[in-house]
Every structure is written in C-alpha cells, then in structure tokens.
PDB file of C-alpha atoms and ligand atoms in Angstrom:
ATOM      1  CA  MET H  28      54.800 136.478  49.771  1.00 46.00           C
ATOM      2  CA  SER H  29      55.088 132.804  48.508  1.00 48.00           C
ATOM      3  CA  ALA H  30      52.525 129.463  48.915  1.00 46.00           C
ATOM      4  CA  SER H  31      54.949 128.284  52.080  1.00 52.00           C
ATOM      5  CA  ASP H  32      55.386 131.618  53.213  1.00 55.00           C
ATOM      6  CA  SER H  33      51.561 131.852  53.846  1.00 56.00           C
ATOM      7  CA  ALA H  34      50.885 128.777  55.650  1.00 72.00           C
ATOM      8  CA  VAL H  35      53.461 129.479  58.290  1.00 75.00           C
ATOM      9  CA  SER H  36      52.122 132.615  59.322  1.00 80.00           C
ATOM     10  CA  ASP H  37      48.520 130.974  59.809  1.00 91.00           C
ATOM     11  CA  VAL H  38      50.512 128.868  62.289  1.00 96.00           C
ATOM     12  CA  PRO H  39      49.532 130.616  65.679  1.00 97.00           C
ATOM     13  CA  VAL H  40      51.546 131.672  67.902  1.00 98.00           C
ATOM     14  CA  ILE H  41      51.536 132.570  71.678  1.00 98.00           C
ATOM     15  CA  THR H  42      54.700 134.520  72.800  1.00 98.00           C
ATOM     16  CA  VAL H  43      56.043 134.626  76.399  1.00 97.00           C
ATOM     17  CA  ASP H  44      59.002 137.209  77.220  1.00 97.00           C
ATOM     18  CA  GLY H  45      59.883 138.914  80.411  1.00 95.00           C
ATOM     19  CA  PRO H  46      62.918 139.111  82.560  1.00 92.00           C
ATOM     20  CA  GLY H  47      64.962 135.775  83.654  1.00 85.00           C
ATOM     21  CA  GLY H  48      62.974 134.078  87.156  1.00 83.00           C
ATOM     22  CA  SER H  49      59.422 135.614  85.978  1.00 88.00           C
ATOM     23  CA  GLY H  50      58.028 131.773  85.579  1.00 87.00           C
ATOM     24  CA  LYS H  51      58.516 131.426  81.777  1.00 91.00           C
ATOM     25  CA  GLY H  52      60.512 128.540  81.121  1.00 90.00           C
ATOM     26  CA  THR H  53      57.927 126.873  83.337  1.00 91.00           C
ATOM     27  CA  ILE H  54      54.465 128.846  82.278  1.00 94.00           C
ATOM     28  CA  THR H  55      55.811 128.241  78.596  1.00 94.00           C
ATOM     29  CA  THR H  56      56.327 124.822  78.466  1.00 92.00           C
ATOM     30  CA  ARG H  57      52.940 123.504  81.047  1.00 94.00           C
ATOM     31  CA  LEU H  58      51.358 125.926  77.863  1.00 96.00           C
ATOM     32  CA  ALA H  59      52.815 124.165  74.992  1.00 95.00           C
ATOM     33  CA  ASN H  60      51.878 120.809  76.656  1.00 93.00           C
ATOM     34  CA  HIS H  61      48.264 122.176  77.890  1.00 95.00           C
ATOM     35  CA  LEU H  62      47.753 123.309  73.753  1.00 96.00           C
ATOM     36  CA  GLY H  63      49.579 119.892  72.320  1.00 95.00           C
ATOM     37  CA  TRP H  64      51.657 122.954  70.732  1.00 96.00           C
ATOM     38  CA  HIS H  65      55.320 123.106  70.026  1.00 94.00           C
ATOM     39  CA  PHE H  66      57.617 124.903  72.273  1.00 94.00           C
ATOM     40  CA  LEU H  67      60.761 127.531  71.970  1.00 96.00           C
ATOM     41  CA  ASP H  68      63.053 128.147  74.470  1.00 95.00           C
ATOM     42  CA  SER H  69      64.836 131.168  72.654  1.00 97.00           C
ATOM     43  CA  GLY H  70      66.897 131.467  75.444  1.00 96.00           C
ATOM     44  CA  ALA H  71      68.650 127.920  75.746  1.00 97.00           C
ATOM     45  CA  LEU H  72      69.714 129.187  71.487  1.00 97.00           C
ATOM     46  CA  TYR H  73      71.387 132.161  73.378  1.00 97.00           C
ATOM     47  CA  ARG H  74      73.375 129.763  75.918  1.00 97.00           C
ATOM     48  CA  LEU H  75      74.276 127.286  73.429  1.00 98.00           C
ATOM     49  CA  THR H  76      75.833 130.364  71.782  1.00 98.00           C
ATOM     50  CA  ALA H  77      77.858 131.008  74.865  1.00 98.00           C
ATOM     51  CA  LEU H  78      78.699 127.447  75.103  1.00 98.00           C
ATOM     52  CA  ALA H  79      80.396 127.520  71.607  1.00 98.00           C
ATOM     53  CA  VAL H  80      82.287 130.611  71.748  1.00 98.00           C
ATOM     54  CA  MET H  81      83.638 129.299  75.200  1.00 97.00           C
ATOM     55  CA  LYS H  82      84.568 126.337  73.432  1.00 96.00           C
ATOM     56  CA  ASN H  83      85.878 127.764  71.004  1.00 95.00           C
ATOM     57  CA  GLN H  84      87.770 130.815  72.778  1.00 96.00           C
ATOM     58  CA  VAL H  85      86.495 133.648  70.374  1.00 97.00           C
ATOM     59  CA  PRO H  86      87.101 137.035  72.586  1.00 96.00           C
ATOM     60  CA  LEU H  87      83.774 139.205  73.390  1.00 95.00           C
ATOM     61  CA  GLU H  88      85.233 141.945  71.261  1.00 95.00           C
ATOM     62  CA  ASP H  89      85.646 139.821  67.958  1.00 97.00           C
ATOM     63  CA  GLU H  90      82.319 140.501  67.121  1.00 96.00           C
ATOM     64  CA  ASN H  91      81.878 139.231  63.413  1.00 96.00           C
ATOM     65  CA  SER H  92      83.482 135.958  64.912  1.00 97.00           C
ATOM     66  CA  LEU H  93      80.741 135.952  67.040  1.00 97.00           C
ATOM     67  CA  GLY H  94      78.024 135.802  64.623  1.00 96.00           C
ATOM     68  CA  GLU H  95      79.564 133.086  62.666  1.00 96.00           C
ATOM     69  CA  VAL H  96      79.852 131.091  65.927  1.00 97.00           C
ATOM     70  CA  ALA H  97      76.237 131.701  66.096  1.00 97.00           C
ATOM     71  CA  ALA H  98      75.364 130.844  62.373  1.00 96.00           C
ATOM     72  CA  ASN H  99      76.792 127.383  62.245  1.00 96.00           C
ATOM     73  CA  LEU H 100      75.985 126.306  65.777  1.00 96.00           C
ATOM     74  CA  ASP H 101      75.420 122.447  65.248  1.00 95.00           C
ATOM     75  CA  ILE H 102      72.623 121.622  68.016  1.00 96.00           C
ATOM     76  CA  ARG H 103      69.534 119.653  68.786  1.00 93.00           C
ATOM     77  CA  PHE H 104      67.193 119.265  71.403  1.00 93.00           C
ATOM     78  CA  ASP H 105      65.447 115.690  72.602  1.00 91.00           C
ATOM     79  CA  THR H 106      62.898 115.639  74.510  1.00 83.00           C
ATOM     80  CA  SER H 107      62.688 112.830  76.882  1.00 75.00           C
ATOM     81  CA  GLY H 108      59.542 112.399  79.163  1.00 72.00           C
ATOM     82  CA  SER H 109      59.188 116.125  80.803  1.00 72.00           C
ATOM     83  CA  ASP H 110      62.938 116.442  80.532  1.00 81.00           C
ATOM     84  CA  VAL H 111      64.701 118.541  77.058  1.00 88.00           C
ATOM     85  CA  ILE H 112      67.978 117.280  75.829  1.00 93.00           C
ATOM     86  CA  SER H 113      70.287 120.190  74.135  1.00 96.00           C
ATOM     87  CA  TRP H 114      73.256 118.946  71.894  1.00 96.00           C
ATOM     88  CA  LEU H 115      76.145 120.807  70.870  1.00 97.00           C
ATOM     89  CA  ASP H 116      78.464 119.634  68.382  1.00 96.00           C
ATOM     90  CA  GLY H 117      77.362 115.910  69.475  1.00 95.00           C
ATOM     91  CA  GLU H 118      77.689 116.683  72.840  1.00 96.00           C
ATOM     92  CA  ASN H 119      75.076 117.035  75.631  1.00 97.00           C
ATOM     93  CA  VAL H 120      75.308 120.126  77.456  1.00 97.00           C
ATOM     94  CA  SER H 121      72.072 120.376  79.319  1.00 95.00           C
ATOM     95  CA  ASP H 122      73.909 120.401  82.676  1.00 93.00           C
ATOM     96  CA  SER H 123      76.191 123.272  81.453  1.00 95.00           C
ATOM     97  CA  LEU H 124      73.673 125.129  79.940  1.00 95.00           C
ATOM     98  CA  ARG H 125      71.880 126.074  82.954  1.00 89.00           C
ATOM     99  CA  PHE H 126      74.877 127.544  84.858  1.00 87.00           C
ATOM    100  CA  GLU H 127      74.781 130.832  85.801  1.00 82.00           C
ATOM    101  CA  GLU H 128      78.032 131.826  84.413  1.00 90.00           C
ATOM    102  CA  THR H 129      76.593 130.095  81.031  1.00 94.00           C
ATOM    103  CA  GLY H 130      73.372 132.504  81.347  1.00 90.00           C
ATOM    104  CA  VAL H 131      75.712 135.965  82.208  1.00 89.00           C
ATOM    105  CA  LEU H 132      77.850 135.140  79.277  1.00 95.00           C
ATOM    106  CA  ALA H 133      74.790 134.669  76.886  1.00 95.00           C
ATOM    107  CA  SER H 134      73.232 138.311  78.076  1.00 90.00           C
ATOM    108  CA  LYS H 135      76.850 139.100  77.141  1.00 93.00           C
ATOM    109  CA  ILE H 136      76.563 138.236  73.531  1.00 95.00           C
ATOM    110  CA  ALA H 137      72.870 138.769  73.087  1.00 94.00           C
ATOM    111  CA  VAL H 138      73.737 142.317  72.778  1.00 92.00           C
ATOM    112  CA  ILE H 139      75.565 142.149  69.496  1.00 95.00           C
ATOM    113  CA  ALA H 140      73.613 142.500  66.392  1.00 95.00           C
ATOM    114  CA  VAL H 141      75.192 140.262  64.330  1.00 96.00           C
ATOM    115  CA  VAL H 142      74.366 137.255  67.138  1.00 97.00           C
ATOM    116  CA  ARG H 143      70.408 138.361  67.380  1.00 96.00           C
ATOM    117  CA  SER H 144      70.277 138.611  63.381  1.00 96.00           C
ATOM    118  CA  ALA H 145      71.701 134.946  63.144  1.00 96.00           C
ATOM    119  CA  LEU H 146      69.731 133.340  65.632  1.00 97.00           C
ATOM    120  CA  THR H 147      66.399 135.236  63.802  1.00 96.00           C
ATOM    121  CA  GLU H 148      65.920 132.665  61.546  1.00 92.00           C
ATOM    122  CA  ARG H 149      66.284 129.719  63.721  1.00 94.00           C
ATOM    123  CA  GLN H 150      64.155 130.743  65.818  1.00 97.00           C
ATOM    124  CA  ARG H 151      61.013 131.399  63.620  1.00 96.00           C
ATOM    125  CA  ARG H 152      61.931 127.818  61.735  1.00 95.00           C
ATOM    126  CA  PHE H 153      60.255 126.119  65.103  1.00 95.00           C
ATOM    127  CA  ARG H 154      56.704 127.780  64.303  1.00 97.00           C
ATOM    128  CA  GLN H 155      54.903 124.469  63.218  1.00 96.00           C
ATOM    129  CA  PRO H 156      51.762 123.503  62.873  1.00 97.00           C
ATOM    130  CA  PRO H 157      49.677 123.075  65.192  1.00 97.00           C
ATOM    131  CA  GLY H 158      50.730 126.278  66.726  1.00 97.00           C
ATOM    132  CA  LEU H 159      54.386 127.554  68.686  1.00 97.00           C
ATOM    133  CA  VAL H 160      54.307 128.702  72.502  1.00 97.00           C
ATOM    134  CA  ALA H 161      57.864 131.066  72.634  1.00 97.00           C
ATOM    135  CA  ASP H 162      59.809 131.853  75.282  1.00 97.00           C
ATOM    136  CA  GLY H 163      62.136 134.862  75.269  1.00 96.00           C
ATOM    137  CA  ARG H 164      62.832 138.598  75.727  1.00 94.00           C
ATOM    138  CA  ASP H 165      61.590 139.545  72.088  1.00 96.00           C
ATOM    139  CA  MET H 166      59.321 136.883  70.820  1.00 97.00           C
ATOM    140  CA  GLY H 167      56.628 139.531  70.883  1.00 97.00           C
ATOM    141  CA  THR H 168      58.871 142.856  69.159  1.00 96.00           C
ATOM    142  CA  VAL H 169      60.399 141.601  67.000  1.00 96.00           C
ATOM    143  CA  ILE H 170      60.554 136.871  66.075  1.00 97.00           C
ATOM    144  CA  PHE H 171      56.932 136.978  66.168  1.00 98.00           C
ATOM    145  CA  PRO H 172      54.895 140.215  65.567  1.00 97.00           C
ATOM    146  CA  ASP H 173      52.023 138.527  64.567  1.00 96.00           C
ATOM    147  CA  ALA H 174      51.693 136.588  67.282  1.00 97.00           C
ATOM    148  CA  LYS H 175      48.137 135.883  68.578  1.00 93.00           C
ATOM    149  CA  LEU H 176      48.733 136.287  71.989  1.00 97.00           C
ATOM    150  CA  LYS H 177      51.803 138.291  73.493  1.00 98.00           C
ATOM    151  CA  ILE H 178      52.163 137.634  77.489  1.00 97.00           C
ATOM    152  CA  PHE H 179      55.206 140.023  79.529  1.00 97.00           C
ATOM    153  CA  LEU H 180      55.781 137.945  82.469  1.00 96.00           C
ATOM    154  CA  THR H 181      57.571 140.034  84.983  1.00 94.00           C
ATOM    155  CA  ALA H 182      58.333 139.752  88.883  1.00 93.00           C
ATOM    156  CA  SER H 183      60.026 141.869  91.208  1.00 93.00           C
ATOM    157  CA  ALA H 184      64.212 141.319  91.494  1.00 92.00           C
ATOM    158  CA  GLN H 185      64.047 139.818  94.942  1.00 93.00           C
ATOM    159  CA  ILE H 186      61.901 137.434  94.551  1.00 92.00           C
ATOM    160  CA  ARG H 187      63.011 135.966  91.640  1.00 93.00           C
ATOM    161  CA  ALA H 188      66.675 136.098  92.700  1.00 93.00           C
ATOM    162  CA  GLU H 189      65.028 133.754  95.382  1.00 93.00           C
ATOM    163  CA  ARG H 190      63.366 131.677  93.196  1.00 88.00           C
ATOM    164  CA  ARG H 191      66.423 131.350  90.892  1.00 87.00           C
ATOM    165  CA  TYR H 192      68.360 130.339  94.498  1.00 91.00           C
ATOM    166  CA  LYS H 193      65.996 127.696  95.313  1.00 90.00           C
ATOM    167  CA  GLN H 194      66.477 125.958  91.880  1.00 84.00           C
ATOM    168  CA  LEU H 195      70.178 126.108  92.007  1.00 84.00           C
ATOM    169  CA  LYS H 196      70.384 124.786  95.455  1.00 88.00           C
ATOM    170  CA  GLU H 197      68.214 122.020  94.289  1.00 88.00           C
ATOM    171  CA  LYS H 198      70.217 121.144  91.754  1.00 81.00           C
ATOM    172  CA  GLY H 199      73.285 120.981  93.961  1.00 85.00           C
ATOM    173  CA  GLU H 200      75.134 124.687  93.050  1.00 80.00           C
ATOM    174  CA  SER H 201      76.706 126.802  95.840  1.00 83.00           C
ATOM    175  CA  VAL H 202      74.814 129.612  95.634  1.00 86.00           C
ATOM    176  CA  ASN H 203      74.661 133.682  97.277  1.00 91.00           C
ATOM    177  CA  LEU H 204      71.127 135.127  97.694  1.00 94.00           C
ATOM    178  CA  ALA H 205      73.016 138.764  97.480  1.00 95.00           C
ATOM    179  CA  ARG H 206      75.474 138.250  94.479  1.00 92.00           C
ATOM    180  CA  LEU H 207      72.325 136.266  92.750  1.00 90.00           C
ATOM    181  CA  PHE H 208      70.257 139.555  93.426  1.00 93.00           C
ATOM    182  CA  ARG H 209      73.042 142.296  91.998  1.00 93.00           C
ATOM    183  CA  GLU H 210      73.536 139.228  89.255  1.00 89.00           C
ATOM    184  CA  ILE H 211      69.828 139.609  88.051  1.00 90.00           C
ATOM    185  CA  GLN H 212      69.747 143.335  88.508  1.00 91.00           C
ATOM    186  CA  ALA H 213      72.696 143.979  86.135  1.00 90.00           C
ATOM    187  CA  ARG H 214      71.383 141.265  83.615  1.00 86.00           C
ATOM    188  CA  ASP H 215      68.408 142.931  84.070  1.00 90.00           C
ATOM    189  CA  LEU H 216      69.630 146.130  83.034  1.00 90.00           C
ATOM    190  CA  ARG H 217      72.095 144.557  80.092  1.00 87.00           C
ATOM    191  CA  ASP H 218      68.927 143.270  78.862  1.00 87.00           C
ATOM    192  CA  GLN H 219      66.592 146.381  78.877  1.00 90.00           C
ATOM    193  CA  SER H 220      69.367 148.777  78.109  1.00 91.00           C
ATOM    194  CA  ARG H 221      70.812 147.024  74.587  1.00 87.00           C
ATOM    195  CA  SER H 222      70.099 148.978  71.283  1.00 88.00           C
ATOM    196  CA  VAL H 223      69.069 146.281  69.206  1.00 89.00           C
ATOM    197  CA  ALA H 224      65.753 143.997  70.588  1.00 88.00           C
ATOM    198  CA  PRO H 225      65.630 145.195  74.332  1.00 89.00           C
ATOM    199  CA  LEU H 226      63.531 143.095  77.111  1.00 91.00           C
ATOM    200  CA  ARG H 227      59.934 145.261  76.719  1.00 92.00           C
ATOM    201  CA  PRO H 228      56.839 144.374  76.278  1.00 95.00           C
ATOM    202  CA  ALA H 229      54.965 144.880  72.954  1.00 95.00           C
ATOM    203  CA  GLU H 230      52.350 147.029  72.588  1.00 95.00           C
ATOM    204  CA  ASP H 231      50.025 144.855  72.342  1.00 96.00           C
ATOM    205  CA  ALA H 232      51.487 142.452  75.301  1.00 97.00           C
ATOM    206  CA  VAL H 233      49.097 141.667  78.042  1.00 97.00           C
ATOM    207  CA  ILE H 234      51.198 142.463  81.368  1.00 97.00           C
ATOM    208  CA  ILE H 235      51.029 140.085  84.177  1.00 96.00           C
ATOM    209  CA  ASP H 236      52.941 140.236  87.176  1.00 94.00           C
ATOM    210  CA  SER H 237      53.890 137.257  89.259  1.00 92.00           C
ATOM    211  CA  THR H 238      55.229 138.437  92.458  1.00 91.00           C
ATOM    212  CA  GLY H 239      52.476 137.653  94.566  1.00 89.00           C
ATOM    213  CA  LEU H 240      51.176 134.284  92.270  1.00 91.00           C
ATOM    214  CA  SER H 241      51.702 130.703  92.359  1.00 90.00           C
ATOM    215  CA  ILE H 242      52.534 129.029  89.124  1.00 90.00           C
ATOM    216  CA  ASP H 243      48.639 127.949  89.221  1.00 94.00           C
ATOM    217  CA  GLU H 244      47.458 131.591  89.484  1.00 95.00           C
ATOM    218  CA  VAL H 245      49.748 132.381  86.318  1.00 95.00           C
ATOM    219  CA  PHE H 246      48.936 129.617  84.149  1.00 96.00           C
ATOM    220  CA  ASN H 247      45.079 129.408  84.880  1.00 96.00           C
ATOM    221  CA  LYS H 248      45.239 133.849  83.891  1.00 95.00           C
ATOM    222  CA  ILE H 249      47.118 132.926  80.734  1.00 96.00           C
ATOM    223  CA  VAL H 250      44.588 130.229  80.311  1.00 96.00           C
ATOM    224  CA  SER H 251      41.545 132.602  80.007  1.00 96.00           C
ATOM    225  CA  LEU H 252      43.314 135.007  77.767  1.00 95.00           C
ATOM    226  CA  ILE H 253      43.506 132.329  75.020  1.00 90.00           C
TER     227      ILE H 253
HETATM  228  O1  LIG R 326      66.522 132.650  79.439  1.00 59.54           O
HETATM  229  P1  LIG R 326      67.664 132.924  79.920  1.00 59.54           P
HETATM  230  O2  LIG R 326      67.666 133.042  80.758  1.00 59.54           O
HETATM  231  O3  LIG R 326      67.889 131.305  79.397  1.00 59.54           O
HETATM  232  O4  LIG R 326      68.499 133.692  78.448  1.00 59.54           O
HETATM  233  C1  LIG R 326      70.031 133.831  78.929  1.00 59.54           C
HETATM  234  C2  LIG R 326      70.212 135.550  78.092  1.00 59.54           C
HETATM  235  O5  LIG R 326      69.947 135.108  76.855  1.00 59.54           O
HETATM  236  C3  LIG R 326      69.152 136.398  78.359  1.00 59.54           C
HETATM  237  O6  LIG R 326      69.811 137.256  80.154  1.00 59.54           O
HETATM  238  C4  LIG R 326      69.009 137.320  77.534  1.00 59.54           C
HETATM  239  O7  LIG R 326      70.175 138.350  77.685  1.00 59.54           O
HETATM  240  C5  LIG R 326      69.761 136.494  76.047  1.00 59.54           C
HETATM  241  N1  LIG R 326      68.183 136.419  75.249  1.00 59.54           N
HETATM  242  C6  LIG R 326      68.193 137.457  74.811  1.00 59.54           C
HETATM  243  N2  LIG R 326      66.862 136.704  73.508  1.00 59.54           N
HETATM  244  C7  LIG R 326      65.747 136.248  74.062  1.00 59.54           C
HETATM  245  C8  LIG R 326      66.162 134.930  74.802  1.00 59.54           C
HETATM  246  C9  LIG R 326      67.583 135.648  75.824  1.00 59.54           C
HETATM  247  O8  LIG R 326      68.732 138.484  74.560  1.00 59.54           O
HETATM  248  N3  LIG R 326      64.657 135.962  72.745  1.00 59.54           N
END
C-alpha cells in the first residue's frame, strides 16, 4: 500500500444504501451538510451513463460498448445552493437525469459487470478529506467496505411509490401511481437479483425502516449512531 493509499483509507466514510424512494437522497445530502463532508450520489453516475448510452444509441446487448461509455464519461457536478447541476459532455442534464425512464435504463445497465467496474474507481475518488457520505446500492458492500458507519435504509414499496409519485407530480411530470408501484417492484427485483453487487445490507449495516418515520426522525436516528 502506498502512502497516498493509506491517507485515503484514513478518510472516514458513511454509506447509506437501500432501494429507491427510501429517503436516501434527502438523508445523505442532509448528513453531508451537517458534517461538512463530501457527498456521492452514485445513482447519478448510473443515470449519467444511461443518458450517454441513449445519446450514443448503444444497444443493451453490446456490453463492451456499454462498458466503454461508462469508462469514458465526460461528466461534472456543480453545487448551486442546495441544488446539484449535472453536466454530460458540457450539457446541463439535471432535468433528464431525474426522469423515470432514465432510472429504469440505469437499473438495466447496472446489472452489467463491465459497467459497474468502469464506475468503481470514479466512485472511490470521491473519498476526500474531511469525509464522505455515499448514497447507493452497494456503497457498504462493494465500493467502501471499510466504511465507519453503514446504514441500510428501506421502506415498503407502497410508501416509496407514493413518495415518488408526489415528487414527480411536483415536478409537473404526468404519472400513474399503480404504474409507478409496478416499476418500483420491477426495479427492486432487478437490483436485488443481479449477480454483480446485488442490493442487500452489508453484514455490519444498521437497518432502518423509514416506512412510519419522518425525514427528521430518520436523520436524528443516524446522527445518534455517529
Ligand atoms: O438511486 P437511483 O434511483 O438514482 O439509481 C438508479 C439505478 O442505478 C438504480 O435503480 C440501480 O439499479 C442503479 N444503481 C446501482 N448501484 C448504485 C447506485 C445506483 O446499481 N450504487
């Protein structure tokens, strides 16, 4: 191990994994602000890869080209107040990044091993002093197995569909709750049953079910664990 490796592994990491709609994004951002630490939204990397795949019209069967797209992503994140602006090839893609179809395509390419390995180093580079809060599916199991605190945040599929419905409605997207519920279940199944880095709690993770809890209650629970 080099001197710089040991310096990086000294930087503390808190991982927050779990299915979409469990409140991870909100909690992770709040936690990072509270601690003054960096923040990694790993789902955004899979979503940006999905947008690049759409843009380059790469067929899903062509795994090598998908891996190349992931390895050569030209992306940047800017923070403006509480908003994060995401850039792909110099274009602001913050809106299309959050479209439901982008998330669905992201979960389809996330099952491909070459895509995951192409994004691994990029995610680890977010580990910078004074610390990192990382949000995803495999942060505690694969990307930062040595994290100091690992949270697995979950909630029932019904409540997650309702939260997502509200979010999309507020953004003016036309949505159907029953369809969202089915998509969430299909996405959960894909994330949990893939052979590489499936969605599951790390053995040393603290599992929090946010179904009956407010964001404040979940936040306070995690702060009490730090
Ligand atoms: O969290 P978000 O909904 O933005 O993630 C989009 C998709 O990217 C997820 O459904 C999941 O399939 C994939 N993903 C992943 N590993 C991560 C983060 C996201 O496989 N660490």
